[in-house]
Structures are given as C-alpha cells and as structure tokens.
CSV table of C-alpha atoms in Angstrom, one decimal:
chain,number,residue,atom,x,y,z
N,1,MET,CA,-0.2,0.4,0.3
N,2,LYS,CA,1.0,3.0,-1.6
N,3,ILE,CA,1.8,5.7,1.9
N,4,SER,CA,1.4,9.5,1.2
N,5,LYS,CA,4.2,11.5,2.3
N,6,ASN,CA,2.3,13.1,5.2
N,7,GLN,CA,1.5,10.2,6.4
N,8,GLY,CA,5.1,8.6,6.4
N,9,LYS,CA,6.2,11.8,8.2
N,10,LEU,CA,3.7,11.0,11.1
N,11,GLN,CA,5.0,7.1,10.9
N,12,LYS,CA,8.2,7.7,10.8
N,13,ARG,CA,7.5,10.6,14.2
N,14,ALA,CA,5.4,7.8,16.2
N,15,ILE,CA,7.8,5.0,15.6
N,16,ALA,CA,10.9,7.2,17.0
N,17,LEU,CA,7.9,8.6,19.7
N,18,SER,CA,7.2,4.7,20.5
N,19,ILE,CA,10.7,4.0,21.1
N,20,GLY,CA,12.0,7.3,22.9
N,21,GLU,CA,13.6,9.0,20.6
N,22,GLN,CA,11.5,12.0,19.7
N,23,GLU,CA,9.8,14.2,22.5
N,24,CYS,CA,6.6,14.3,22.3
N,25,SER,CA,5.7,18.3,21.8
N,26,ILE,CA,2.3,19.7,22.2
N,27,ASN,CA,2.4,20.6,18.0
N,28,ASN,CA,2.0,17.4,17.4
N,29,ILE,CA,1.0,14.9,19.9
N,30,GLN,CA,-2.5,15.2,18.6
N,31,GLU,CA,-1.6,13.6,15.0
N,32,ILE,CA,0.7,11.3,16.7
N,33,PHE,CA,-2.5,9.9,19.0
N,34,GLY,CA,-4.6,9.9,15.8
N,35,TYR,CA,-2.1,7.9,13.6
N,36,PHE,CA,-1.9,5.4,16.7
N,37,LEU,CA,-5.9,5.1,16.9
N,38,GLU,CA,-5.5,4.7,12.4
N,39,GLU,CA,-3.4,2.2,12.8
N,40,LYS,CA,-4.2,0.6,15.8
N,41,MET,CA,-0.9,1.4,17.3
N,42,PHE,CA,-1.0,-0.2,20.5
N,43,THR,CA,-4.0,-0.9,21.1
N,44,ASP,CA,-5.4,-2.0,24.4
N,45,ILE,CA,-9.7,-2.2,24.0
N,46,LEU,CA,-11.7,-3.1,21.4
N,47,PHE,CA,-15.3,-1.8,20.9
N,48,GLN,CA,-17.7,-4.0,19.2
N,49,VAL,CA,-20.9,-1.4,18.7
N,50,LYS,CA,-24.1,-3.2,17.1
N,51,CYS,CA,-25.3,-2.0,13.7
N,52,GLY,CA,-27.9,-3.8,11.9
N,53,ASP,CA,-28.2,-7.5,12.9
N,54,GLY,CA,-24.0,-7.6,12.7
N,55,TRP,CA,-21.4,-5.4,14.7
N,56,ILE,CA,-18.7,-2.8,14.1
N,57,ASP,CA,-15.5,-3.2,15.9
N,58,PHE,CA,-13.0,0.4,17.2
N,59,SER,CA,-9.8,-0.1,18.8
N,60,ALA,CA,-8.4,2.2,20.9
N,61,HIS,CA,-6.5,3.3,23.9
N,62,LYS,CA,-7.6,2.8,27.6
N,63,LEU,CA,-5.3,5.6,29.3
N,64,ILE,CA,-6.6,7.9,26.4
N,65,LEU,CA,-10.6,6.9,26.9
N,66,SER,CA,-10.1,7.1,30.7
N,67,MET,CA,-8.6,11.2,30.1
N,68,TRP,CA,-12.1,12.2,28.7
N,69,SER,CA,-14.5,9.9,30.3
N,70,PRO,CA,-14.8,8.4,33.9
N,71,VAL,CA,-17.8,6.5,32.0
N,72,LEU,CA,-15.4,4.6,30.0
N,73,ALA,CA,-12.5,4.7,32.0
N,74,ASP,CA,-14.9,2.3,34.6
N,75,MET,CA,-15.9,-0.3,31.3
N,76,CYS,CA,-12.5,-0.8,30.7
N,77,ASP,CA,-11.6,-1.2,34.1
N,78,LYS,CA,-14.8,-3.8,35.3
N,79,THR,CA,-14.7,-7.5,35.3
N,80,CYS,CA,-17.8,-6.7,32.8
N,81,MET,CA,-15.6,-6.6,30.7
N,82,LYS,CA,-14.2,-9.7,28.5
N,83,SER,CA,-11.5,-11.9,29.1
N,84,ASP,CA,-9.9,-10.5,25.4
N,85,ASP,CA,-10.2,-6.8,26.3
N,86,THR,CA,-13.6,-6.2,24.4
N,87,ILE,CA,-16.5,-3.9,25.4
N,88,ILE,CA,-20.2,-4.1,23.5
N,89,VAL,CA,-21.6,-1.3,22.7
N,90,GLU,CA,-25.7,-1.2,22.1
N,91,ASP,CA,-26.7,2.2,23.2
N,92,VAL,CA,-24.8,4.0,20.7
N,93,SER,CA,-24.7,4.0,16.4
N,94,PRO,CA,-21.4,3.6,14.6
N,95,MET,CA,-21.0,6.3,13.1
N,96,THR,CA,-22.0,8.6,17.0
N,97,PHE,CA,-19.2,5.7,18.3
N,98,ASP,CA,-16.4,7.0,16.0
N,99,THR,CA,-17.0,10.8,15.9
N,100,MET,CA,-16.7,10.7,19.6
N,101,LEU,CA,-13.9,8.5,19.7
N,102,LYS,CA,-12.0,10.7,17.0
N,103,PHE,CA,-13.4,13.8,19.7
N,104,MET,CA,-11.2,11.9,22.6
N,105,TYR,CA,-8.4,11.7,20.0
N,106,GLY,CA,-8.2,15.5,18.7
N,107,SER,CA,-9.5,14.9,15.3
N,108,PHE,CA,-13.5,15.6,15.4
N,109,SER,CA,-14.2,18.4,12.9
N,110,ASP,CA,-16.2,21.5,14.5
N,111,GLN,CA,-18.1,21.9,11.1
N,112,LEU,CA,-20.6,19.5,11.7
N,113,ASN,CA,-24.4,21.1,10.2
N,114,ASP,CA,-25.9,18.2,10.7
N,115,PHE,CA,-28.1,18.7,13.7
N,116,SER,CA,-29.9,15.5,13.4
N,117,PHE,CA,-26.0,13.7,14.0
N,118,LEU,CA,-25.1,16.5,16.3
N,119,LEU,CA,-28.4,15.8,19.0
N,120,LYS,CA,-27.1,12.3,18.8
N,121,LEU,CA,-23.3,12.5,19.4
N,122,TYR,CA,-25.0,15.2,22.7
N,123,LYS,CA,-26.6,12.6,23.9
N,124,ALA,CA,-23.8,10.1,23.5
N,125,ALA,CA,-21.6,12.6,25.0
N,126,ALA,CA,-23.9,12.9,28.3
N,127,VAL,CA,-23.9,8.9,28.8
N,128,TYR,CA,-20.4,8.5,28.6
N,129,GLU,CA,-20.2,12.4,30.4
N,130,ILE,CA,-17.2,13.5,27.8
N,131,ASN,CA,-18.4,17.6,29.1
N,132,GLU,CA,-15.7,19.0,26.5
N,133,LEU,CA,-17.5,17.1,23.6
N,134,LYS,CA,-21.4,18.1,25.4
N,135,ASP,CA,-20.2,21.7,25.6
N,136,LEU,CA,-18.6,21.6,22.1
N,137,CYS,CA,-22.6,20.5,20.9
N,138,LYS,CA,-24.3,23.0,23.4
N,139,GLU,CA,-22.3,26.0,22.2
N,140,LYS,CA,-23.0,24.8,18.2
N,141,PHE,CA,-26.6,24.2,18.9
N,142,VAL,CA,-27.0,27.7,20.4
N,143,CYS,CA,-25.2,29.6,18.6
N,144,SER,CA,-26.9,28.3,15.8
N,145,THR,CA,-29.9,30.3,13.6
N,146,PRO,CA,-33.3,28.6,13.0
N,147,ASN,CA,-34.5,28.7,9.4
N,148,LYS,CA,-36.8,26.2,8.0
N,149,ASN,CA,-35.0,23.3,7.5
N,150,ASN,CA,-33.1,22.9,10.8
N,151,VAL,CA,-35.9,24.5,12.9
N,152,PHE,CA,-37.5,21.3,14.0
N,153,GLN,CA,-33.7,20.1,15.0
N,154,LEU,CA,-32.8,23.0,16.8
N,155,LEU,CA,-36.1,23.0,19.0
N,156,ASP,CA,-35.5,19.6,20.2
N,157,ALA,CA,-31.9,20.2,21.6
N,158,GLY,CA,-33.0,23.8,23.0
N,159,LYS,CA,-35.6,20.9,24.8
N,160,LEU,CA,-33.1,18.9,25.7
N,161,LEU,CA,-31.0,21.9,26.9
N,162,ASN,CA,-33.6,23.7,28.6
N,163,CYS,CA,-32.0,26.6,26.4
N,164,GLU,CA,-35.1,29.2,26.5
N,165,SER,CA,-33.9,31.8,24.3
N,166,LEU,CA,-33.1,28.8,21.8
N,167,ILE,CA,-36.6,27.5,22.1
N,168,GLN,CA,-38.8,30.9,21.4
N,169,ARG,CA,-36.1,31.7,18.4
N,170,CYS,CA,-37.7,28.3,16.7
N,171,TYR,CA,-41.2,28.9,18.1
N,172,LYS,CA,-41.2,32.7,16.2
N,173,ILE,CA,-39.9,30.6,13.4
N,174,LEU,CA,-42.2,28.0,13.4
N,175,GLN,CA,-45.5,30.9,13.9
N,176,VAL,CA,-43.9,32.7,11.3
N,177,LYS,CA,-42.7,31.1,8.3
N,178,THR,CA,-45.7,27.6,9.0
N,179,ALA,CA,-46.0,26.6,6.0
N,180,GLU,CA,-42.6,27.3,4.5
N,181,VAL,CA,-41.6,25.0,7.0
N,182,LEU,CA,-43.8,22.1,6.2
N,183,VAL,CA,-43.0,22.3,3.0
N,184,ALA,CA,-39.3,22.7,3.7
N,185,GLN,CA,-39.4,19.5,5.7
N,186,GLU,CA,-42.1,17.3,3.1
N,187,LEU,CA,-45.1,15.6,3.9
N,188,CYS,CA,-43.0,12.4,4.6
N,189,ASN,CA,-40.7,13.8,6.8
N,190,ILE,CA,-43.4,15.3,9.4
N,191,THR,CA,-43.3,13.3,12.3
N,192,PRO,CA,-46.5,13.3,14.8
N,193,ALA,CA,-44.4,14.6,17.0
N,194,MET,CA,-43.7,18.2,14.6
N,195,LEU,CA,-47.4,17.8,13.1
N,196,LYS,CA,-48.5,18.3,17.2
N,197,THR,CA,-45.8,21.3,17.8
N,198,ILE,CA,-47.5,22.9,15.1
N,199,LEU,CA,-50.9,22.9,16.2
N,200,GLU,CA,-50.5,23.8,19.9
N,201,LEU,CA,-48.8,26.9,18.1
N,202,PRO,CA,-51.4,29.9,19.4
N,203,ARG,CA,-50.1,31.7,15.4
N,204,VAL,CA,-49.7,30.4,12.1
N,205,SER,CA,-48.7,31.3,9.0
N,206,PHE,CA,-51.6,29.5,6.7
N,207,ASP,CA,-54.8,31.4,5.9
N,208,SER,CA,-57.3,30.4,7.7
N,209,GLU,CA,-58.7,26.8,10.0
N,210,LYS,CA,-59.4,25.5,6.4
N,211,GLU,CA,-56.3,25.4,4.8
N,212,LEU,CA,-54.3,24.2,8.2
N,213,ILE,CA,-56.8,21.2,8.5
N,214,SER,CA,-56.7,20.3,4.6
N,215,TRP,CA,-52.9,20.3,5.1
N,216,VAL,CA,-53.0,18.1,8.3
N,217,LEU,CA,-55.6,15.8,6.2
N,218,ALA,CA,-53.1,15.5,3.5
N,219,TRP,CA,-50.3,14.3,6.1
N,220,VAL,CA,-52.7,12.0,7.4
N,221,LYS,CA,-53.7,10.8,4.1
N,222,ASN,CA,-49.7,10.4,3.2
N,223,GLU,CA,-49.4,8.6,6.8
N,224,SER,CA,-52.1,6.1,6.2
N,225,LEU,CA,-50.5,5.1,3.6
N,226,LYS,CA,-46.9,4.4,5.1
N,227,HIS,CA,-48.5,2.7,7.5
N,228,SER,CA,-50.8,0.1,6.0
N,229,SER,CA,-51.3,-1.6,9.6
N,230,LYS,CA,-53.3,1.7,10.5
N,231,SER,CA,-56.2,2.8,9.0
N,232,PHE,CA,-57.0,7.0,8.0
N,233,LYS,CA,-59.3,7.3,11.1
N,234,GLU,CA,-57.1,5.9,13.8
N,235,ILE,CA,-54.3,8.1,12.7
N,236,LEU,CA,-56.1,11.3,12.9
N,237,VAL,CA,-58.2,11.0,15.8
N,238,ASP,CA,-55.2,12.5,18.2
N,239,PHE,CA,-55.7,15.6,16.3
N,240,LEU,CA,-58.8,15.6,15.7
N,241,PRO,CA,-59.0,17.9,19.6
N,242,TYR,CA,-56.6,20.5,18.1
N,243,LEU,CA,-58.3,21.3,14.9
N,244,ASN,CA,-61.1,23.8,15.3
N,245,PHE,CA,-63.7,22.8,12.9
N,246,LEU,CA,-66.2,25.2,14.5
N,247,ASN,CA,-63.9,27.9,13.2
N,248,LEU,CA,-65.1,26.4,9.8
N,249,THR,CA,-68.4,27.7,8.1
N,250,ALA,CA,-70.5,25.4,7.3
N,251,GLU,CA,-69.8,25.1,3.6
N,252,GLU,CA,-66.4,24.0,4.2
N,253,PHE,CA,-67.4,21.5,6.8
N,254,ALA,CA,-69.4,20.3,4.1
N,255,LYS,CA,-67.2,19.7,1.8
N,256,PHE,CA,-64.6,18.2,3.9
N,257,TRP,CA,-67.3,15.4,5.0
N,258,GLN,CA,-68.1,15.0,1.8
N,259,ASN,CA,-64.6,14.0,0.9
N,260,ARG,CA,-63.5,12.2,3.7
N,261,GLY,CA,-66.9,11.3,4.9
N,262,ASN,CA,-66.6,8.7,8.1
N,263,ASP,CA,-63.0,8.5,7.8
N,264,LEU,CA,-62.9,12.2,8.7
N,265,MET,CA,-65.4,11.4,11.9
N,266,SER,CA,-68.4,9.2,13.0
N,267,GLU,CA,-72.0,10.6,11.5
N,268,GLN,CA,-73.6,11.6,14.5
N,269,GLU,CA,-70.5,13.9,15.4
N,270,GLY,CA,-70.2,15.3,11.7
N,271,PHE,CA,-74.3,16.2,12.5
N,272,SER,CA,-73.0,17.6,15.9
N,273,ILE,CA,-70.4,19.8,14.4
N,274,PHE,CA,-72.5,20.9,11.6
N,275,MET,CA,-75.2,21.7,13.6
N,276,ASN,CA,-73.0,23.5,16.0
N,277,ILE,CA,-71.5,25.8,13.1
N,278,ALA,CA,-74.9,27.0,12.3
N,279,VAL,CA,-76.1,27.4,15.9
N,280,PRO,CA,-73.6,27.2,17.9
N,281,ALA,CA,-74.6,25.1,21.4
N,282,SER,CA,-77.6,23.7,20.2
N,283,HIS,CA,-76.0,19.9,20.1
N,284,PRO,CA,-73.6,18.2,22.6
N,285,LEU,CA,-70.0,17.8,20.9
N,286,PRO,CA,-68.4,15.1,20.2
N,287,SER,CA,-66.1,13.9,23.7
N,288,TRP,CA,-63.2,14.7,21.2
N,289,CYS,CA,-64.1,17.8,20.5
N,290,PRO,CA,-63.5,21.5,22.9
N,291,SER,CA,-67.0,23.6,23.5
N,292,THR,CA,-64.5,26.8,23.3
N,293,PRO,CA,-62.0,26.4,20.1
N,294,LYS,CA,-58.2,27.0,21.0
N,295,GLN,CA,-57.5,30.4,20.0
N,296,ARG,CA,-55.3,30.3,16.6
N,297,ASP,CA,-54.0,33.8,14.9
N,298,TYR,CA,-53.1,33.1,10.7
N,299,ARG,CA,-51.0,34.8,8.4
N,300,ASN,CA,-53.9,37.1,7.3
N,301,GLN,CA,-54.6,38.7,10.9
N,302,ASN,CA,-52.2,40.6,13.3
N,303,PHE,CA,-48.7,39.3,14.0
N,304,ASP,CA,-47.4,42.7,15.7
N,305,SER,CA,-47.2,41.3,18.8
N,306,LEU,CA,-45.5,37.9,17.3
N,307,SER,CA,-41.8,39.5,18.3
N,308,SER,CA,-43.2,39.5,22.2
N,309,MET,CA,-43.5,35.4,22.3
N,310,ASP,CA,-46.1,34.6,24.4
N,311,SER,CA,-46.3,31.7,25.7
N,312,ILE,CA,-47.1,28.3,23.9
N,313,SER,CA,-50.3,27.1,25.6
C-alpha cells in the first residue's frame, strides 16, 4: 500500500516516539495519537458497536479514553469486560461512536451541520460523561440560527438543553413561516410530534383554519399510506382535538365531510359539529371536541405582537 508523504512523516514520528527517540510536544501529540488510532498501534481495548444485525469493531487505548470519560474508564476497568478486552456497545450508533472516539483523539471536526446527528452526539457525550464534547455540541446548537430546514432539530435541542432563548427563536420561525417550514421538511418527513408542535402554536402562517385542516388531512393520508397497519381514521383521532372545526363555515365543513365522510369522524359526530357551526351550542359536541376552540391567529390576522413571543399553551 502506498503511503502519502504526510502519513510517512506521522509514521516516523510515531515510531520515533514509541522507542523514545523523539520528544512529545504539544504541536504533534494529537497528530501522533490520531495516527496510533488509525493504524491501531498499541491499542489495548476493543469496542464492538451494534450495527443492524452485526457489529463494527473500534480499537482504542484505555489511557486516552480514561482521560476523557469516567464512564469509559470504569468500563475498561470493570469485570463486565470480556477476558479478551472487548466491550459491547449497543446504545450508540457506529457513526456516533466513531465521531466521539475521534474527538477524544483530537481529530474531531467542528463543522458538523447535521443537527439531527449532532443531537445524537450530544446525547452520547452525556451518557459517557465527555463534558468537553457536550459543551462543544451545546455551543453549536445555541449559536445556530433556526430556519425552515433546521427548526425542528434545533427545537429538540433547545428542549433537551433547557435553553429558553433557542426554544423561543424556534417557535418564532414556526409561527411566522409555518407553511414554508412544512414544505421544506416535506410531507413524508413530518413526524406526529412535529405536527403536534405546529397545532399547539397560537399563531400559524396559514391563511385560515380551513387551509390548516386541509394540510393536516393530507399529512394523515400520507401517513396511512406509509403505515398500512393503521387506517386514516386511527391516525387522525390523535389530532382531532387540535383542529378547530367550529371555526369553519358550514359550507367548508360540509366539503370536508363530503370528501372524507366516516374517515373524518362518525356520522353522529359530523352532524353534531355541523349543527354547532350553524347554531352554536345547539347539540352536544363529540367528547374530543372542546366547546371553546383553541384560539389561533392566521397569516391574514395581526402578527404585530409576535416579537413578544406569547407562551405556548
């Protein structure tokens, strides 16, 4: 195998260091440790990380891991370890473990922009008590600007970190650019948790409740096609209390009922909603339907107070 000029230099340094012919300096120690890791030189611990139905091996040095993580230090020292110095890891993905390992060897990149992965990395760093890595991930989250592409990931991070300023910045984007966010995320990538977050907002950038309900029904239809084990109605039932059917006109509700029928709700529930739209409080409402609909502002209403960020109820 052909060795590059830079690899050759590192190899010479590593060999010289290992036999005491070169002093270790702050300028090259991380490079040399990284080379030791890459070439599996003098490794004394093996991690087998779960990957699907198989395992991926990672070799490392107990001393270096112990310097960074008290949890890994304890794992290296405990009797739960196999006699051949192998540790089984099932709570972290191979990619996350590899990145965490590289951080401890000084070759971690601070240019990570995949916030979903960064969130997994933060959680792994918390589990293994690698505080410097936790702080690095936290700083990356807190200093990031929410936009239509990353807002849900940053919102999850804000909640995990209990960072109120980040949470509020995310809510502001979700309220001002609701429709744009949902388009950017694509229908198939919106999770039930994301949808509930949207439906709990006091303001959305849809033009009306009719437009919001139409989008929700399109999402439910897509979910029912993805998960054949659950019907349209079974998926929708969790979100019905969030939809303000009473804010629709009788004609708008009738069109929804005409298109979806019993998939939307039972005939009795539909009749009750329709009559309460036509004549408020004329019939008992379905158990899932609040008598006082959640107040929600829309794009064509006043957003002047948005900067004050009312609490999300």
